[in-house]
Short mmCIF file of C-alpha atoms in Angstrom, two decimals:
data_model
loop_
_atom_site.label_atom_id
_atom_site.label_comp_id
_atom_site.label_asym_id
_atom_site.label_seq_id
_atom_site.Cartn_x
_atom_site.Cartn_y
_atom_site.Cartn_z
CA UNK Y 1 0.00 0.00 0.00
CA UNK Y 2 1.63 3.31 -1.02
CA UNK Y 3 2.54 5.70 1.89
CA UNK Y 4 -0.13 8.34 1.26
CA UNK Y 5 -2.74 5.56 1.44
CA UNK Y 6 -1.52 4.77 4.35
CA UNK Y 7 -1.59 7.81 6.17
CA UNK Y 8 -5.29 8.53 4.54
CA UNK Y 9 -6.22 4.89 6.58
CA UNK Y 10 -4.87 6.12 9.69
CA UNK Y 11 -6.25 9.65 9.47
CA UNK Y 12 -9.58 8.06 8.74
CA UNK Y 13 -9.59 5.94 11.43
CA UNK Y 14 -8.15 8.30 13.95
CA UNK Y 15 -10.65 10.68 13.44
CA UNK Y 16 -13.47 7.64 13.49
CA UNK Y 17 -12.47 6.80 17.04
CA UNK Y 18 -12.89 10.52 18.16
CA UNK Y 19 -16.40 10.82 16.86
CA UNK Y 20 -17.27 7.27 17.88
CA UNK Y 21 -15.83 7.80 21.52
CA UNK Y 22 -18.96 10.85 21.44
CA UNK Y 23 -20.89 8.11 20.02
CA UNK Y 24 -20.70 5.77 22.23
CA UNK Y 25 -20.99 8.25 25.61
CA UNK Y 26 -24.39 9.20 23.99
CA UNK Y 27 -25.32 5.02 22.94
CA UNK Y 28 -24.67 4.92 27.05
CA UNK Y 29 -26.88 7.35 28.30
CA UNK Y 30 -29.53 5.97 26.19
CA UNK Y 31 -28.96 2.71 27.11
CA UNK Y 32 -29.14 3.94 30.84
CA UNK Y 33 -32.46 5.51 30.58
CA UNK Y 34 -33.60 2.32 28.92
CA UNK Y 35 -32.60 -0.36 31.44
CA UNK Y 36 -34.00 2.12 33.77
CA UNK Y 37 -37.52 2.88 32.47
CA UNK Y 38 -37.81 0.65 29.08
CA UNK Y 39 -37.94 3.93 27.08
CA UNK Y 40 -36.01 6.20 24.46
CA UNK Y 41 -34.42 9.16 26.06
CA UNK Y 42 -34.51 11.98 23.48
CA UNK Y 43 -33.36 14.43 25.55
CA UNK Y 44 -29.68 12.67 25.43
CA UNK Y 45 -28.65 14.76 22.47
CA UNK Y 46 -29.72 17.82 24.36
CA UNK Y 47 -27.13 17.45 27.51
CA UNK Y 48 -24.78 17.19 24.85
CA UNK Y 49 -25.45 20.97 23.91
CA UNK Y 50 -26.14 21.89 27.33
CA UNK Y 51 -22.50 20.43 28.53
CA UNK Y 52 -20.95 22.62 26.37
CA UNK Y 53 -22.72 25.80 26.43
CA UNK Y 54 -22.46 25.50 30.29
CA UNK Y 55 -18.42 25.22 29.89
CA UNK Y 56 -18.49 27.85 27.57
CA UNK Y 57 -20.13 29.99 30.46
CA UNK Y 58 -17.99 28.75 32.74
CA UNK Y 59 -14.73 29.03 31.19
CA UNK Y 60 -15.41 32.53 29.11
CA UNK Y 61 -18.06 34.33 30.95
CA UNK Y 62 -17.18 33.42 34.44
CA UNK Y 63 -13.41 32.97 33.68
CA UNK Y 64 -13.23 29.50 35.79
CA UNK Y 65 -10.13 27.70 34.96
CA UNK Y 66 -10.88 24.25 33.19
CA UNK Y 67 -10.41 22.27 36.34
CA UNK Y 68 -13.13 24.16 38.44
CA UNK Y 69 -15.41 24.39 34.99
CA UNK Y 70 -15.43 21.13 33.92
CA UNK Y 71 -16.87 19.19 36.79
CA UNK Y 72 -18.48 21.88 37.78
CA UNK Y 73 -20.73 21.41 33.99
CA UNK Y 74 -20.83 18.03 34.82
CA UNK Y 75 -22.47 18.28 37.99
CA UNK Y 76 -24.80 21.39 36.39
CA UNK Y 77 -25.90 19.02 33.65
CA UNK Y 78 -26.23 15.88 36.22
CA UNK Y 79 -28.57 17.97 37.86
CA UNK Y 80 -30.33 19.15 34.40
CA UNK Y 81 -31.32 15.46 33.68
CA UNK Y 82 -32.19 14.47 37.26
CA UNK Y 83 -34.50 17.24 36.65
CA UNK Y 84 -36.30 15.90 33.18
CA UNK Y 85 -37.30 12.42 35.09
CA UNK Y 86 -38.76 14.29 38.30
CA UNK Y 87 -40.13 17.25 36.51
CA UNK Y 88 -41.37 15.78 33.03
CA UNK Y 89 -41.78 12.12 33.40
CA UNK Y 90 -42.33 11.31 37.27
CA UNK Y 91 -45.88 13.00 37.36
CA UNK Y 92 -46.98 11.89 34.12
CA UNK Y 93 -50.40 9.99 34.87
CA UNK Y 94 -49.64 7.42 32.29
CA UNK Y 95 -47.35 4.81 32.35
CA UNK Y 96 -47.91 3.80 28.61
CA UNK Y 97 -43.98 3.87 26.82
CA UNK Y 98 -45.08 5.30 23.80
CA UNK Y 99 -46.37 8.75 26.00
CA UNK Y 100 -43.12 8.64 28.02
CA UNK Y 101 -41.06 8.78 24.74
CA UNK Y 102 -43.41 11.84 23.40
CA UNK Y 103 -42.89 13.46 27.46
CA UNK Y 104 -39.36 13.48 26.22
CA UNK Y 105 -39.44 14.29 22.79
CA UNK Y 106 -40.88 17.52 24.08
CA UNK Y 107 -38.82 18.20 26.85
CA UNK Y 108 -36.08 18.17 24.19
CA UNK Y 109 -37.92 21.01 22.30
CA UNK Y 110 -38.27 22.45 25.34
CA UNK Y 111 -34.65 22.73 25.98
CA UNK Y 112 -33.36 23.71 22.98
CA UNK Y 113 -35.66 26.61 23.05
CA UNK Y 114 -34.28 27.39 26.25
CA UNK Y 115 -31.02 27.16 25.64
CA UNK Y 116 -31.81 29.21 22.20
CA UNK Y 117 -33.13 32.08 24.61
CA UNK Y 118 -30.13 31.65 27.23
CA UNK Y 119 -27.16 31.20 24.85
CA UNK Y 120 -28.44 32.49 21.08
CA UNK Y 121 -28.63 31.18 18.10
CA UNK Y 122 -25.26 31.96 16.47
CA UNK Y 123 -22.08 29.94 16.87
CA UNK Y 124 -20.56 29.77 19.74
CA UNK Y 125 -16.45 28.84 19.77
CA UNK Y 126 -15.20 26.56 22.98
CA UNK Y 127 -11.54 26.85 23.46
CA UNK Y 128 -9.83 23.36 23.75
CA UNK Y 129 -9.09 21.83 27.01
CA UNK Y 130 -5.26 22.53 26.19
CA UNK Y 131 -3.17 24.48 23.44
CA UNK Y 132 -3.96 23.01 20.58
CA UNK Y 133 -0.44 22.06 18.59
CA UNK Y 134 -0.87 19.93 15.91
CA UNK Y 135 1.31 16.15 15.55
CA UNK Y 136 1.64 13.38 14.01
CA UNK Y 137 0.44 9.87 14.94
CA UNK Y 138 0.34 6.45 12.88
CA UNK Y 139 1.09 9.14 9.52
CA UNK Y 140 -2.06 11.22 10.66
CA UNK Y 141 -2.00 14.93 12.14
CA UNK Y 142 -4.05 15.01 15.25
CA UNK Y 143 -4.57 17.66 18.00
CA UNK Y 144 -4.58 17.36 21.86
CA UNK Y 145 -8.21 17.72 21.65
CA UNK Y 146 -8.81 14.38 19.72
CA UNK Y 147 -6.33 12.87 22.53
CA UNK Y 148 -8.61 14.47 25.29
CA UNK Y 149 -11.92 12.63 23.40
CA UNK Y 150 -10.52 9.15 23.38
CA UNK Y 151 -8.25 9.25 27.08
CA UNK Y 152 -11.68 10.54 28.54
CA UNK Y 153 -13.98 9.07 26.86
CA UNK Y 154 -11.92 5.53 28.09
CA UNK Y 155 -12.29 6.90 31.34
CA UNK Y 156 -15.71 7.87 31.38
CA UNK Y 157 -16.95 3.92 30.37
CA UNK Y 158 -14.25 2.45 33.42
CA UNK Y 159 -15.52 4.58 35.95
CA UNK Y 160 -19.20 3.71 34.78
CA UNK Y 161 -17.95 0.06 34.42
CA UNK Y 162 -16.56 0.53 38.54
CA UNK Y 163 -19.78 1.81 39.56
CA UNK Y 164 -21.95 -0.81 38.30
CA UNK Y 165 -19.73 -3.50 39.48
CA UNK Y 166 -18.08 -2.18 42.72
CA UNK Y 167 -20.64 -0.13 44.77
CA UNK Y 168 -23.58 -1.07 46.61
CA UNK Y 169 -25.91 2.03 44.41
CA UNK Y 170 -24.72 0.38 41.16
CA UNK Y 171 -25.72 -3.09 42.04
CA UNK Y 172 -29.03 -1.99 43.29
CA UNK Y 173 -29.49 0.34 39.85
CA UNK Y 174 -28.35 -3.08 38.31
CA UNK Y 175 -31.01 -5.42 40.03
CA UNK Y 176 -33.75 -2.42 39.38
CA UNK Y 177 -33.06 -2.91 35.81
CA UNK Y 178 -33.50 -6.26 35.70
CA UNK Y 179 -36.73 -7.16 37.64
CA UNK Y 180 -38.42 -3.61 38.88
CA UNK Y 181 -40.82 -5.10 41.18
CA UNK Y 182 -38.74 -8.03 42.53
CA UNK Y 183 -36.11 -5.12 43.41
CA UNK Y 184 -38.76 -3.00 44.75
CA UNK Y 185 -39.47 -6.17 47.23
CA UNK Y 186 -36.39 -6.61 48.48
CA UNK Y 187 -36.16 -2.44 49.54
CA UNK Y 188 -34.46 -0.80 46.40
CA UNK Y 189 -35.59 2.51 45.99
CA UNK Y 190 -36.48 2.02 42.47
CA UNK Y 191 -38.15 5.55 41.88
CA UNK Y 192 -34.97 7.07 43.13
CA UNK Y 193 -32.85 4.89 41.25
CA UNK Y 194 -34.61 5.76 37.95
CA UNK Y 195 -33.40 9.54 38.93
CA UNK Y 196 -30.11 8.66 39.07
CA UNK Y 197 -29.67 6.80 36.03
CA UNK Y 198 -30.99 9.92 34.51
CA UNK Y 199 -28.37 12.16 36.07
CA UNK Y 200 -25.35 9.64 35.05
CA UNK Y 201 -27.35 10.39 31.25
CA UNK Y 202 -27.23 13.77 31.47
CA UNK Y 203 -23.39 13.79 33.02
CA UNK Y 204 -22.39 11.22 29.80
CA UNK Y 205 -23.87 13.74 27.29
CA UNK Y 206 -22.07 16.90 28.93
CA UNK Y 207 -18.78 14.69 29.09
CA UNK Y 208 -19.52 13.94 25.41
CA UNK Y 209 -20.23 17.76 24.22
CA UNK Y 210 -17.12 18.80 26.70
CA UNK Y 211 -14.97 17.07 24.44
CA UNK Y 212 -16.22 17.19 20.82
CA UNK Y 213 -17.67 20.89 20.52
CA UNK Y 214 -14.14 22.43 20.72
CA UNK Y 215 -13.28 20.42 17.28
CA UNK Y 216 -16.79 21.04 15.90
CA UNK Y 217 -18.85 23.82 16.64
CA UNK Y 218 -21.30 24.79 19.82
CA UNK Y 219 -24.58 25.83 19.39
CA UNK Y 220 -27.86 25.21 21.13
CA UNK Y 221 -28.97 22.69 18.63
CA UNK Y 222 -25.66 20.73 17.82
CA UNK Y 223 -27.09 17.98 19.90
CA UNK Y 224 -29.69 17.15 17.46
CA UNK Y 225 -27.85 15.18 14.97
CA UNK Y 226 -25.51 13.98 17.47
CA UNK Y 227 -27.85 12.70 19.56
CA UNK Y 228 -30.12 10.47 16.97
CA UNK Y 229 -26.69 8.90 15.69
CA UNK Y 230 -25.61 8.26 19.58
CA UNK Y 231 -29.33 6.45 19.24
CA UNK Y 232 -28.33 5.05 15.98
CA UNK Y 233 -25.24 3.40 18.04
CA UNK Y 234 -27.02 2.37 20.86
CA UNK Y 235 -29.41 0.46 18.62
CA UNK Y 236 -26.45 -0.97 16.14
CA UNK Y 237 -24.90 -2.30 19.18
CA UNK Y 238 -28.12 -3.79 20.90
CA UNK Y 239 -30.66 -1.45 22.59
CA UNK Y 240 -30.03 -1.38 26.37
CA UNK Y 241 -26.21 -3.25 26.39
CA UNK Y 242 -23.56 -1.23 27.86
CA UNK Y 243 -20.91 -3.24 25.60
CA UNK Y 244 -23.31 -2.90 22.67
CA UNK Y 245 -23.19 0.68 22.84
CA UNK Y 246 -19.48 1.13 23.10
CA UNK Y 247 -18.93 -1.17 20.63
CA UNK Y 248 -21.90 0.63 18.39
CA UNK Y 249 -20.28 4.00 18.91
CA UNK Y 250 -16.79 2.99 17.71
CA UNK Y 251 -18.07 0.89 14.58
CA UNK Y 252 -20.45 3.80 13.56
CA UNK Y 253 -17.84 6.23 14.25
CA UNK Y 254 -15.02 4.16 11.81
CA UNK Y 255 -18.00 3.74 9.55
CA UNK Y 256 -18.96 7.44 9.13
CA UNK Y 257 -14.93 8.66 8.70
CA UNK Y 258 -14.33 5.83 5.88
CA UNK Y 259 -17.60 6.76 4.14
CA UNK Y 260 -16.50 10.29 4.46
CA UNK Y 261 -13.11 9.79 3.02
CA UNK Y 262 -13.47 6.66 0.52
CA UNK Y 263 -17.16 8.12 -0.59
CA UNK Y 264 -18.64 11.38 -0.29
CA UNK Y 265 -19.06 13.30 2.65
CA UNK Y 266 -21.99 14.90 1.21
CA UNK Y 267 -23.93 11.55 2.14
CA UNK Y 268 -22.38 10.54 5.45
CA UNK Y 269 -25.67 10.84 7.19
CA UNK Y 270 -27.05 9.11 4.92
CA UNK Y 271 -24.82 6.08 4.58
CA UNK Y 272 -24.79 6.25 8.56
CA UNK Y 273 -28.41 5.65 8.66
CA UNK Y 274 -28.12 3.40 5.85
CA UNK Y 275 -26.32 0.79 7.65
CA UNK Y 276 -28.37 1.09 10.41
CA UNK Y 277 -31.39 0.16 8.54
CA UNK Y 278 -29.02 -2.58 6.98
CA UNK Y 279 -28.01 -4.30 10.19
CA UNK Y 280 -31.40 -4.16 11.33
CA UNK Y 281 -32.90 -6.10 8.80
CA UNK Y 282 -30.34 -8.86 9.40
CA UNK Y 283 -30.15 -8.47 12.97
CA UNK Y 284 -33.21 -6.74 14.32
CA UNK Y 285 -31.58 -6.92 18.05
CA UNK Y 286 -28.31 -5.32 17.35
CA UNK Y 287 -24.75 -6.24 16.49
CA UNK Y 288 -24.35 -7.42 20.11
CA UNK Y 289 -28.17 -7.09 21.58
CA UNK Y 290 -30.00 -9.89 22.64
CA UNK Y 291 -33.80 -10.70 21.94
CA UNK Y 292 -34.75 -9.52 25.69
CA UNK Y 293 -35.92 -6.65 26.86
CA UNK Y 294 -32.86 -5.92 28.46
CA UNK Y 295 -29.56 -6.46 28.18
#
């Protein structure tokens, strides 16, 4: 393979495992929400926006240095999705999934018009979590930033991986996910439970639009697209796995940056989507799903 062609593969894939890393925080929240409640989440892309437009307050407007700011948005945006389940879905008098999605589908057109009215509707440009010089890896030119995606991203899913395994609150969110009413028999706290799995959600999507809006752009609505292709990845991997959606997020991500580069990347949405629709014929549960409920 000639040397150019080589670099081209590893710039491709380089840059796949940075947007896939975002992918697959976003495939977790989902998949959090849904071992939780049995529903979609479709506020997930939305913490994605709101994690970076709070750092951008943080960092510009308030002039907090980045390691004050950025747990600081985490906890902000922790506390914005612990707020969606009591606020929007807790008192909803039905229990029927297909109304619980809709709760949320609004409550995501809710926030975007509130972060619209907080933030504006022009671009907004997040400085990098450290000087951005560029270097060479593998024969591709990276920056720190895509460094900061991938290292955190890696430690986002361990610590997540810790808490479900390790403490006594991620066992009990574990055993609430799979049998609700036996759990609720032996004293979890289900209800509360169900609030914390959608803070960890809301805390994955600011970690994810932390890291990716410095190389992209920041707006109130960049969590749109983002978001249905972190559900695109949760679903390619198997709705409701944790490894499904890790796995999801990286393949989609690889998938989108060769399509990109080898294709067109007029029509990388499209052959994103494409493939979903393709594996889902074949495999209606997911790369890595199983035919239950939950995984």
């Amino acid at each position: 393979m000639p040397p150019d062609a080589i670099n081209a593969l590893a710039q491709y894939t380089l840059s796949g495992l940075t947007t896939g890393s975002v992918y697959a925080l976003l495939a977790l929240g989902y998949s959090l929400i849904f071992n939780a409640t049995g529903i979609v989440n479709f506020t997930q892309g939305d913490f994605l926006s709101l994690g970076g437009l709070v750092l951008y307050s943080l960092l510009v407007s308030q002039g907090l240095p980045i390691f004050a700011a950025f747990p600081a948005t985490i906890l902000v945006v922790a506390m914005a999705g612990a707020l969606v389940e009591r606020v929007c879905l807790r008192p909803a008098r039905s229990r029927q999934m297909i109304i619980l999605i809709f709760i949320t589908m609004a409550a995501s057109t809710l926030m975007r018009g509130l972060m619209k009215e907080g933030w504006g509707k022009l671009p907004l440009a997040l400085p990098p979590l450290s000087p951005e010089v560029p270097f060479r890896l593998l024969g591709a030119v990276l920056t720190p930033q895509n460094l900061w995606v991938m290292g955190m991203t890696l430690c986002g899913i361990a610590a997540l991986a810790w808490f479900f395994r390790a403490t006594v609150t991620g066992k009990a969110m574990r055993a609430a996910a799979a049998d609700p009413r036996t759990a609720r028999l032996m004293g979890v706290e289900v209800e509360r439970l169900t609030t914390l799995s959608f803070a960890f959600a809301g805390a994955l999507g600011a970690l994810g639009g932390m890291l990716i809006t410095p190389i992209t752009s920041l707006s109130y609505d960049i969590g749109l697209m983002l978001g249905l292709k972190g559900f695109a990845a949760a679903v390619l991997g198997g709705y409701g796995s944790f490894a499904g959606a890790v796995a999801g997020g990286v393949l989609l991500g690889l998938f989108e940056s060769y399509g990109a580069g080898y294709v067109t990347s007029a029509y990388r949405d499209v052959l994103v989507f494409g493939l979903l629709i393709l594996v889902l014929f074949v495999r209606p549960q997911g790369l890595f799903g199983t035919t239950g409920r939950r995984a």
